[in-house]
């Protein structure tokens, strides 16, 4: 029963902004003690038994086989200052470098990277070393070379200058095959490609990673603030046989305490006229009339005339928006209920199809959890 624990690494980001590593190395562990040694009677009730003398004693696992949480400095990044004390009280201020979101994934370049979204509006793109064995297509065979000391090298830092630190936060972070996807509570959606570096950085004094960041494409979602979001890869036609988690996400689920759940098509979103960046250059050629004219289905019993027209105009889907949840009915007091979205979960990615009105796969199932303890299934 030796080597029953597989080597793995868990990267942890704390509120002070430090990157830590939890390691469990493959090491032989003793078998559990026999029942006679584990479930002995109380001293006052225990009866003498000659067999107990020959029973194997319970052996505690060696300390070397237990998980080790160690600080992992990021080479190429300035040291993170310690938390400061408030001048008016003895409370500790939140660190500007506090990590709010983390993500890990494989790139098409063959690199495995980490991303750390911080409170100050920055995202560190980090290359952990040694790199895992295997690839995203062979996740079960992925492992780390435990003979090499773990390191972390900074590839580059993404800075979102429009994010108001302390008032807004990162709510979702994802690594696709082409780069980094991130979203703030203010609806700032950013895609930053990560590509092979054109030249070496050996002469600049910065550790070389072979990677660099490309020009970002940014889009601001119209309805905010958001409380939760989820990047997903969905099969969208018959040529897409599977939804590989390491591929670029195709859709974004987003919502908030007062914002209903919406599903956005990322390619159309970044190619819309509201986007900024290289992907928005083809907005005129990629926009479809059906996307501009799509509307949410009206409920029963709505008023006719100008009021209905204003309601339709308000419920018209935005550029890149492929689906939106209907508004909740009024409560017993006649007040409008709020979505109160606290979490989003994808239950089934559905099956690829050639024809759908919304562009979503058939049999797609997802749900949301609310602050009130409810779960809504779609």
Short mmCIF file of C-alpha atoms in Angstrom, two decimals:
data_model
loop_
_atom_site.label_atom_id
_atom_site.label_comp_id
_atom_site.label_asym_id
_atom_site.label_seq_id
_atom_site.Cartn_x
_atom_site.Cartn_y
_atom_site.Cartn_z
CA UNK A 1 0.00 0.00 0.00
CA UNK A 2 2.95 2.32 -0.46
CA UNK A 3 2.58 5.53 -2.49
CA UNK A 4 -1.18 5.61 -2.09
CA UNK A 5 -1.05 9.40 -1.99
CA UNK A 6 -0.44 11.08 -5.34
CA UNK A 7 1.77 14.16 -5.42
CA UNK A 8 -0.14 17.36 -5.95
CA UNK A 9 0.18 21.09 -5.33
CA UNK A 10 -2.44 23.56 -4.21
CA UNK A 11 -1.71 27.25 -4.70
CA UNK A 12 -3.24 29.56 -2.09
CA UNK A 13 -3.59 33.35 -2.14
CA UNK A 14 -4.16 35.15 1.15
CA UNK A 15 -5.60 38.50 2.22
CA UNK A 16 -2.10 39.97 2.58
CA UNK A 17 -1.35 39.30 -1.09
CA UNK A 18 1.08 36.41 -0.65
CA UNK A 19 1.18 33.31 -2.83
CA UNK A 20 1.52 30.10 -0.84
CA UNK A 21 1.98 26.49 -1.84
CA UNK A 22 0.47 23.42 -0.23
CA UNK A 23 2.45 20.32 -1.16
CA UNK A 24 1.84 16.64 -0.61
CA UNK A 25 4.65 14.45 -1.88
CA UNK A 26 4.24 10.77 -2.80
CA UNK A 27 5.46 8.95 0.27
CA UNK A 28 4.66 5.62 1.85
CA UNK A 29 2.19 5.89 4.70
CA UNK A 30 1.56 3.20 7.30
CA UNK A 31 -1.55 1.13 7.08
CA UNK A 32 -4.38 2.02 9.47
CA UNK A 33 -4.05 0.21 12.82
CA UNK A 34 -6.08 -2.94 13.36
CA UNK A 35 -9.50 -2.62 15.01
CA UNK A 36 -8.22 -3.97 18.35
CA UNK A 37 -5.83 -1.05 18.67
CA UNK A 38 -8.21 1.64 17.40
CA UNK A 39 -11.38 0.73 19.26
CA UNK A 40 -10.19 -0.38 22.68
CA UNK A 41 -12.57 -0.22 25.61
CA UNK A 42 -12.38 2.36 28.36
CA UNK A 43 -9.79 1.61 31.07
CA UNK A 44 -12.41 0.83 33.70
CA UNK A 45 -14.24 -1.56 31.39
CA UNK A 46 -11.32 -3.15 29.56
CA UNK A 47 -10.84 -6.83 30.22
CA UNK A 48 -7.45 -8.48 30.07
CA UNK A 49 -6.83 -10.18 26.78
CA UNK A 50 -3.68 -11.91 25.69
CA UNK A 51 -4.35 -10.98 22.06
CA UNK A 52 -4.07 -7.25 22.84
CA UNK A 53 -0.43 -7.67 23.70
CA UNK A 54 0.30 -8.93 20.20
CA UNK A 55 -1.86 -6.32 18.41
CA UNK A 56 0.00 -3.82 16.24
CA UNK A 57 0.06 -0.36 17.84
CA UNK A 58 -1.45 2.65 16.07
CA UNK A 59 1.32 4.45 14.21
CA UNK A 60 0.91 8.15 13.54
CA UNK A 61 1.84 9.29 10.03
CA UNK A 62 5.28 10.80 9.78
CA UNK A 63 5.38 14.56 9.75
CA UNK A 64 7.22 14.53 6.42
CA UNK A 65 4.15 13.08 4.68
CA UNK A 66 1.76 15.76 5.93
CA UNK A 67 0.89 18.80 3.78
CA UNK A 68 3.36 21.69 3.94
CA UNK A 69 2.12 25.27 3.46
CA UNK A 70 5.02 27.43 2.41
CA UNK A 71 5.40 30.98 1.20
CA UNK A 72 6.22 31.15 -2.51
CA UNK A 73 7.83 34.49 -3.47
CA UNK A 74 7.12 35.69 -6.99
CA UNK A 75 10.37 36.43 -8.80
CA UNK A 76 10.28 39.68 -10.73
CA UNK A 77 7.65 41.29 -8.50
CA UNK A 78 8.26 43.90 -5.84
CA UNK A 79 7.98 42.73 -2.27
CA UNK A 80 4.49 42.97 -0.82
CA UNK A 81 4.41 45.43 2.12
CA UNK A 82 2.97 44.25 5.43
CA UNK A 83 -0.58 45.34 6.35
CA UNK A 84 -0.79 48.88 7.72
CA UNK A 85 -2.57 49.99 10.88
CA UNK A 86 -5.43 52.47 10.82
CA UNK A 87 -4.51 55.88 12.25
CA UNK A 88 -7.86 56.34 13.99
CA UNK A 89 -8.08 52.87 15.51
CA UNK A 90 -6.10 49.74 16.16
CA UNK A 91 -7.70 47.86 13.26
CA UNK A 92 -5.63 46.53 10.39
CA UNK A 93 -6.31 48.04 6.97
CA UNK A 94 -6.97 45.71 4.05
CA UNK A 95 -3.83 45.20 2.02
CA UNK A 96 -3.96 46.76 -1.48
CA UNK A 97 -2.33 43.56 -2.73
CA UNK A 98 -5.00 41.29 -1.20
CA UNK A 99 -5.88 38.48 -3.58
CA UNK A 100 -9.58 38.44 -4.51
CA UNK A 101 -9.60 35.83 -7.30
CA UNK A 102 -7.25 33.11 -8.55
CA UNK A 103 -7.25 30.92 -11.65
CA UNK A 104 -4.97 28.31 -13.18
CA UNK A 105 -4.94 26.77 -16.63
CA UNK A 106 -3.10 25.70 -19.77
CA UNK A 107 -2.28 27.88 -22.76
CA UNK A 108 -1.97 26.85 -26.38
CA UNK A 109 1.73 27.60 -26.01
CA UNK A 110 1.99 24.57 -23.72
CA UNK A 111 2.53 26.60 -20.55
CA UNK A 112 0.65 26.18 -17.29
CA UNK A 113 0.09 29.58 -15.64
CA UNK A 114 -1.49 31.12 -12.56
CA UNK A 115 -3.31 34.44 -12.33
CA UNK A 116 -3.82 36.44 -9.14
CA UNK A 117 -6.39 39.27 -9.19
CA UNK A 118 -5.63 41.79 -6.46
CA UNK A 119 -7.58 44.42 -4.58
CA UNK A 120 -5.66 47.31 -6.19
CA UNK A 121 -7.01 46.43 -9.66
CA UNK A 122 -4.00 44.47 -10.90
CA UNK A 123 -3.68 40.88 -12.08
CA UNK A 124 -0.36 39.07 -11.80
CA UNK A 125 0.27 36.46 -14.49
CA UNK A 126 2.65 33.93 -12.95
CA UNK A 127 4.55 30.96 -14.37
CA UNK A 128 4.97 28.26 -11.69
CA UNK A 129 8.08 26.09 -11.86
CA UNK A 130 8.58 23.24 -12.26
CA UNK A 131 5.82 22.96 -14.82
CA UNK A 132 3.36 20.05 -14.37
CA UNK A 133 3.94 16.92 -16.39
CA UNK A 134 1.33 16.12 -19.01
CA UNK A 135 -1.13 18.60 -20.46
CA UNK A 136 -4.68 19.82 -20.16
CA UNK A 137 -5.84 16.94 -22.38
CA UNK A 138 -4.27 14.42 -20.01
CA UNK A 139 -5.30 15.85 -16.66
CA UNK A 140 -5.21 12.53 -14.82
CA UNK A 141 -1.53 12.07 -15.67
CA UNK A 142 -0.58 15.60 -14.63
CA UNK A 143 2.01 15.76 -11.85
CA UNK A 144 4.94 17.77 -10.55
CA UNK A 145 8.63 16.95 -10.38
CA UNK A 146 9.23 16.91 -6.64
CA UNK A 147 13.01 16.81 -7.09
CA UNK A 148 13.05 20.49 -8.14
CA UNK A 149 12.37 23.28 -5.67
CA UNK A 150 9.13 25.13 -6.47
CA UNK A 151 9.40 28.65 -7.84
CA UNK A 152 7.10 31.30 -9.31
CA UNK A 153 8.15 33.81 -11.98
CA UNK A 154 6.14 36.88 -12.90
CA UNK A 155 5.26 36.99 -16.60
CA UNK A 156 3.67 40.44 -16.43
CA UNK A 157 1.02 42.42 -14.59
CA UNK A 158 -2.36 43.46 -15.99
CA UNK A 159 -3.56 46.80 -14.59
CA UNK A 160 -7.21 47.88 -14.68
CA UNK A 161 -7.02 51.64 -14.08
CA UNK A 162 -10.81 52.11 -14.15
CA UNK A 163 -11.37 49.84 -11.16
CA UNK A 164 -12.01 51.74 -7.91
CA UNK A 165 -10.15 49.79 -5.25
CA UNK A 166 -12.18 49.26 -2.10
CA UNK A 167 -15.47 50.08 -3.85
CA UNK A 168 -15.27 47.49 -6.63
CA UNK A 169 -13.74 44.06 -6.76
CA UNK A 170 -12.84 41.23 -9.12
CA UNK A 171 -15.71 38.74 -9.24
CA UNK A 172 -14.50 36.25 -11.85
CA UNK A 173 -11.18 35.16 -13.32
CA UNK A 174 -10.56 32.52 -15.97
CA UNK A 175 -7.65 31.23 -18.04
CA UNK A 176 -8.52 30.19 -21.58
CA UNK A 177 -6.30 28.65 -24.19
CA UNK A 178 -5.48 32.09 -25.62
CA UNK A 179 -5.21 34.23 -22.51
CA UNK A 180 -6.78 35.67 -19.37
CA UNK A 181 -10.46 36.61 -18.94
CA UNK A 182 -11.45 38.82 -16.00
CA UNK A 183 -14.55 40.70 -14.82
CA UNK A 184 -15.09 43.31 -12.10
CA UNK A 185 -18.21 44.06 -10.09
CA UNK A 186 -18.59 47.25 -12.15
CA UNK A 187 -18.97 45.16 -15.31
CA UNK A 188 -15.51 45.79 -16.79
CA UNK A 189 -14.82 42.70 -18.88
CA UNK A 190 -11.25 42.22 -20.08
CA UNK A 191 -9.52 39.67 -22.29
CA UNK A 192 -5.73 39.78 -22.35
CA UNK A 193 -3.94 37.36 -24.71
CA UNK A 194 -0.84 35.55 -23.46
CA UNK A 195 1.54 34.67 -26.28
CA UNK A 196 5.10 33.50 -26.80
CA UNK A 197 7.59 36.28 -26.16
CA UNK A 198 9.11 37.78 -29.29
CA UNK A 199 12.50 38.33 -27.66
CA UNK A 200 14.36 37.29 -24.55
CA UNK A 201 14.35 39.49 -21.45
CA UNK A 202 17.77 38.32 -20.26
CA UNK A 203 19.33 41.76 -20.72
CA UNK A 204 16.63 43.57 -18.75
CA UNK A 205 17.32 41.80 -15.46
CA UNK A 206 13.83 40.29 -15.46
CA UNK A 207 13.54 36.49 -15.25
CA UNK A 208 12.74 35.03 -18.65
CA UNK A 209 9.51 33.05 -19.00
CA UNK A 210 9.15 32.91 -22.78
CA UNK A 211 5.71 34.54 -22.49
CA UNK A 212 4.34 38.04 -22.89
CA UNK A 213 0.99 39.82 -22.79
CA UNK A 214 -0.75 41.10 -25.90
CA UNK A 215 -3.09 44.05 -26.30
CA UNK A 216 -6.28 43.66 -24.26
CA UNK A 217 -9.87 43.91 -25.48
CA UNK A 218 -12.27 45.52 -23.00
CA UNK A 219 -16.05 45.72 -22.82
CA UNK A 220 -18.21 47.26 -20.09
CA UNK A 221 -21.43 45.40 -19.34
CA UNK A 222 -24.44 47.75 -19.18
CA UNK A 223 -26.17 46.51 -16.01
CA UNK A 224 -24.26 46.68 -12.73
CA UNK A 225 -23.24 46.15 -9.98
CA UNK A 226 -22.56 42.45 -10.39
CA UNK A 227 -22.04 40.00 -7.56
CA UNK A 228 -21.14 36.79 -9.38
CA UNK A 229 -20.06 35.64 -12.83
CA UNK A 230 -18.97 32.45 -14.52
CA UNK A 231 -16.97 31.86 -17.71
CA UNK A 232 -17.96 28.65 -19.50
CA UNK A 233 -17.14 26.82 -22.72
CA UNK A 234 -20.29 25.51 -24.40
CA UNK A 235 -20.72 23.42 -27.56
CA UNK A 236 -22.35 25.75 -30.05
CA UNK A 237 -22.65 23.69 -33.26
CA UNK A 238 -22.36 20.17 -34.60
CA UNK A 239 -18.65 20.61 -35.33
CA UNK A 240 -17.95 21.21 -31.66
CA UNK A 241 -17.91 17.71 -30.23
CA UNK A 242 -16.89 18.63 -26.70
CA UNK A 243 -16.44 21.58 -24.41
CA UNK A 244 -12.81 21.38 -23.36
CA UNK A 245 -12.28 23.26 -20.06
CA UNK A 246 -8.88 24.44 -21.31
CA UNK A 247 -10.34 26.02 -24.46
CA UNK A 248 -11.34 29.65 -24.65
CA UNK A 249 -14.71 30.31 -22.97
CA UNK A 250 -17.60 30.94 -25.32
CA UNK A 251 -20.11 32.45 -22.88
CA UNK A 252 -20.31 34.50 -19.71
CA UNK A 253 -23.00 34.10 -17.04
CA UNK A 254 -23.40 37.21 -14.88
CA UNK A 255 -25.83 38.68 -12.38
CA UNK A 256 -26.11 40.64 -9.16
CA UNK A 257 -28.28 41.40 -6.18
CA UNK A 258 -30.42 43.71 -8.32
CA UNK A 259 -29.31 42.56 -11.78
CA UNK A 260 -31.06 39.55 -13.35
CA UNK A 261 -29.04 36.68 -14.74
CA UNK A 262 -27.77 37.19 -18.28
CA UNK A 263 -25.81 35.01 -20.70
CA UNK A 264 -23.37 36.77 -23.00
CA UNK A 265 -21.69 35.39 -26.11
CA UNK A 266 -18.06 36.40 -25.70
CA UNK A 267 -17.02 36.45 -29.40
CA UNK A 268 -19.94 38.73 -30.29
CA UNK A 269 -19.41 40.81 -27.16
CA UNK A 270 -15.76 41.57 -27.89
CA UNK A 271 -16.59 42.24 -31.56
CA UNK A 272 -19.36 44.74 -30.77
CA UNK A 273 -19.06 48.49 -31.26
CA UNK A 274 -18.93 49.01 -27.50
CA UNK A 275 -15.70 47.05 -27.15
CA UNK A 276 -12.24 48.59 -27.11
CA UNK A 277 -9.23 46.75 -28.46
CA UNK A 278 -8.02 44.66 -31.40
CA UNK A 279 -10.98 42.26 -31.41
CA UNK A 280 -13.44 45.16 -31.82
CA UNK A 281 -12.02 46.05 -35.24
CA UNK A 282 -14.34 43.56 -36.97
CA UNK A 283 -17.47 44.77 -35.21
CA UNK A 284 -19.31 45.91 -38.35
CA UNK A 285 -18.72 42.64 -40.19
CA UNK A 286 -19.44 40.30 -37.29
CA UNK A 287 -22.60 41.85 -35.89
CA UNK A 288 -25.75 40.06 -36.88
CA UNK A 289 -29.13 41.79 -37.28
CA UNK A 290 -30.75 39.04 -35.24
CA UNK A 291 -28.53 39.94 -32.28
CA UNK A 292 -29.60 43.59 -32.44
CA UNK A 293 -33.32 42.85 -32.72
CA UNK A 294 -33.55 40.00 -30.20
CA UNK A 295 -36.01 40.65 -27.40
CA UNK A 296 -36.94 38.97 -24.17
CA UNK A 297 -40.25 37.17 -24.40
CA UNK A 298 -43.01 39.26 -22.84
CA UNK A 299 -45.01 37.88 -19.96
CA UNK A 300 -48.74 37.32 -19.93
CA UNK A 301 -51.16 40.08 -19.02
CA UNK A 302 -48.96 43.05 -19.94
CA UNK A 303 -50.48 46.41 -20.75
CA UNK A 304 -50.91 47.38 -24.37
CA UNK A 305 -49.92 50.61 -26.09
CA UNK A 306 -47.04 52.98 -25.20
CA UNK A 307 -46.36 51.26 -21.87
CA UNK A 308 -45.82 47.94 -23.61
CA UNK A 309 -43.52 49.57 -26.16
CA UNK A 310 -41.41 51.14 -23.43
CA UNK A 311 -41.21 47.79 -21.68
CA UNK A 312 -40.07 46.05 -24.87
CA UNK A 313 -37.44 48.71 -25.45
CA UNK A 314 -36.16 48.22 -21.92
CA UNK A 315 -36.07 44.43 -22.24
CA UNK A 316 -34.33 44.37 -25.61
CA UNK A 317 -31.18 42.30 -25.43
CA UNK A 318 -27.90 44.19 -25.60
CA UNK A 319 -25.10 43.56 -28.07
CA UNK A 320 -23.64 40.15 -27.31
CA UNK A 321 -26.42 39.21 -24.89
CA UNK A 322 -28.04 35.93 -25.95
CA UNK A 323 -30.36 35.29 -23.00
CA UNK A 324 -31.76 37.08 -19.95
CA UNK A 325 -33.88 35.81 -17.10
CA UNK A 326 -37.36 37.25 -16.79
CA UNK A 327 -38.14 39.56 -13.92
CA UNK A 328 -39.47 37.95 -10.77
CA UNK A 329 -43.14 38.42 -9.84
CA UNK A 330 -44.15 40.90 -7.16
CA UNK A 331 -44.38 39.70 -3.59
CA UNK A 332 -47.48 39.72 -1.35
CA UNK A 333 -46.99 43.43 -0.64
CA UNK A 334 -46.79 44.28 -4.32
CA UNK A 335 -43.05 44.98 -4.21
CA UNK A 336 -40.70 43.92 -6.96
CA UNK A 337 -38.49 41.02 -5.91
CA UNK A 338 -34.76 41.30 -6.49
CA UNK A 339 -32.69 38.47 -7.99
CA UNK A 340 -30.22 38.50 -5.04
CA UNK A 341 -27.78 36.32 -7.00
CA UNK A 342 -25.02 34.92 -4.79
CA UNK A 343 -23.70 32.03 -6.91
CA UNK A 344 -24.06 30.55 -10.40
CA UNK A 345 -23.57 26.89 -11.30
CA UNK A 346 -23.52 25.15 -14.67
CA UNK A 347 -25.34 21.82 -14.33
CA UNK A 348 -25.31 20.54 -17.91
CA UNK A 349 -23.56 21.95 -20.97
CA UNK A 350 -26.15 20.48 -23.28
CA UNK A 351 -25.61 19.01 -26.72
CA UNK A 352 -24.39 20.75 -29.89
CA UNK A 353 -27.02 21.69 -32.41
CA UNK A 354 -27.20 23.42 -35.78
CA UNK A 355 -30.24 25.62 -35.20
CA UNK A 356 -31.11 27.53 -32.05
CA UNK A 357 -32.69 30.95 -31.77
CA UNK A 358 -30.40 32.09 -28.95
CA UNK A 359 -27.28 30.26 -30.08
CA UNK A 360 -27.21 28.22 -26.87
CA UNK A 361 -26.90 24.42 -26.96
CA UNK A 362 -29.93 22.24 -26.45
CA UNK A 363 -30.66 20.84 -22.98
CA UNK A 364 -28.48 23.47 -21.32
CA UNK A 365 -29.14 23.50 -17.56
CA UNK A 366 -27.85 25.95 -14.99
CA UNK A 367 -28.92 27.30 -11.63
CA UNK A 368 -28.40 30.21 -9.28
CA UNK A 369 -28.34 30.44 -5.50
CA UNK A 370 -29.68 33.55 -3.78
CA UNK A 371 -28.88 35.37 -0.57
CA UNK A 372 -32.28 34.26 0.71
CA UNK A 373 -31.31 30.60 0.51
CA UNK A 374 -33.26 29.83 -2.66
CA UNK A 375 -32.10 27.84 -5.68
CA UNK A 376 -33.53 28.62 -9.12
CA UNK A 377 -33.14 26.09 -11.91
CA UNK A 378 -33.14 27.10 -15.59
#
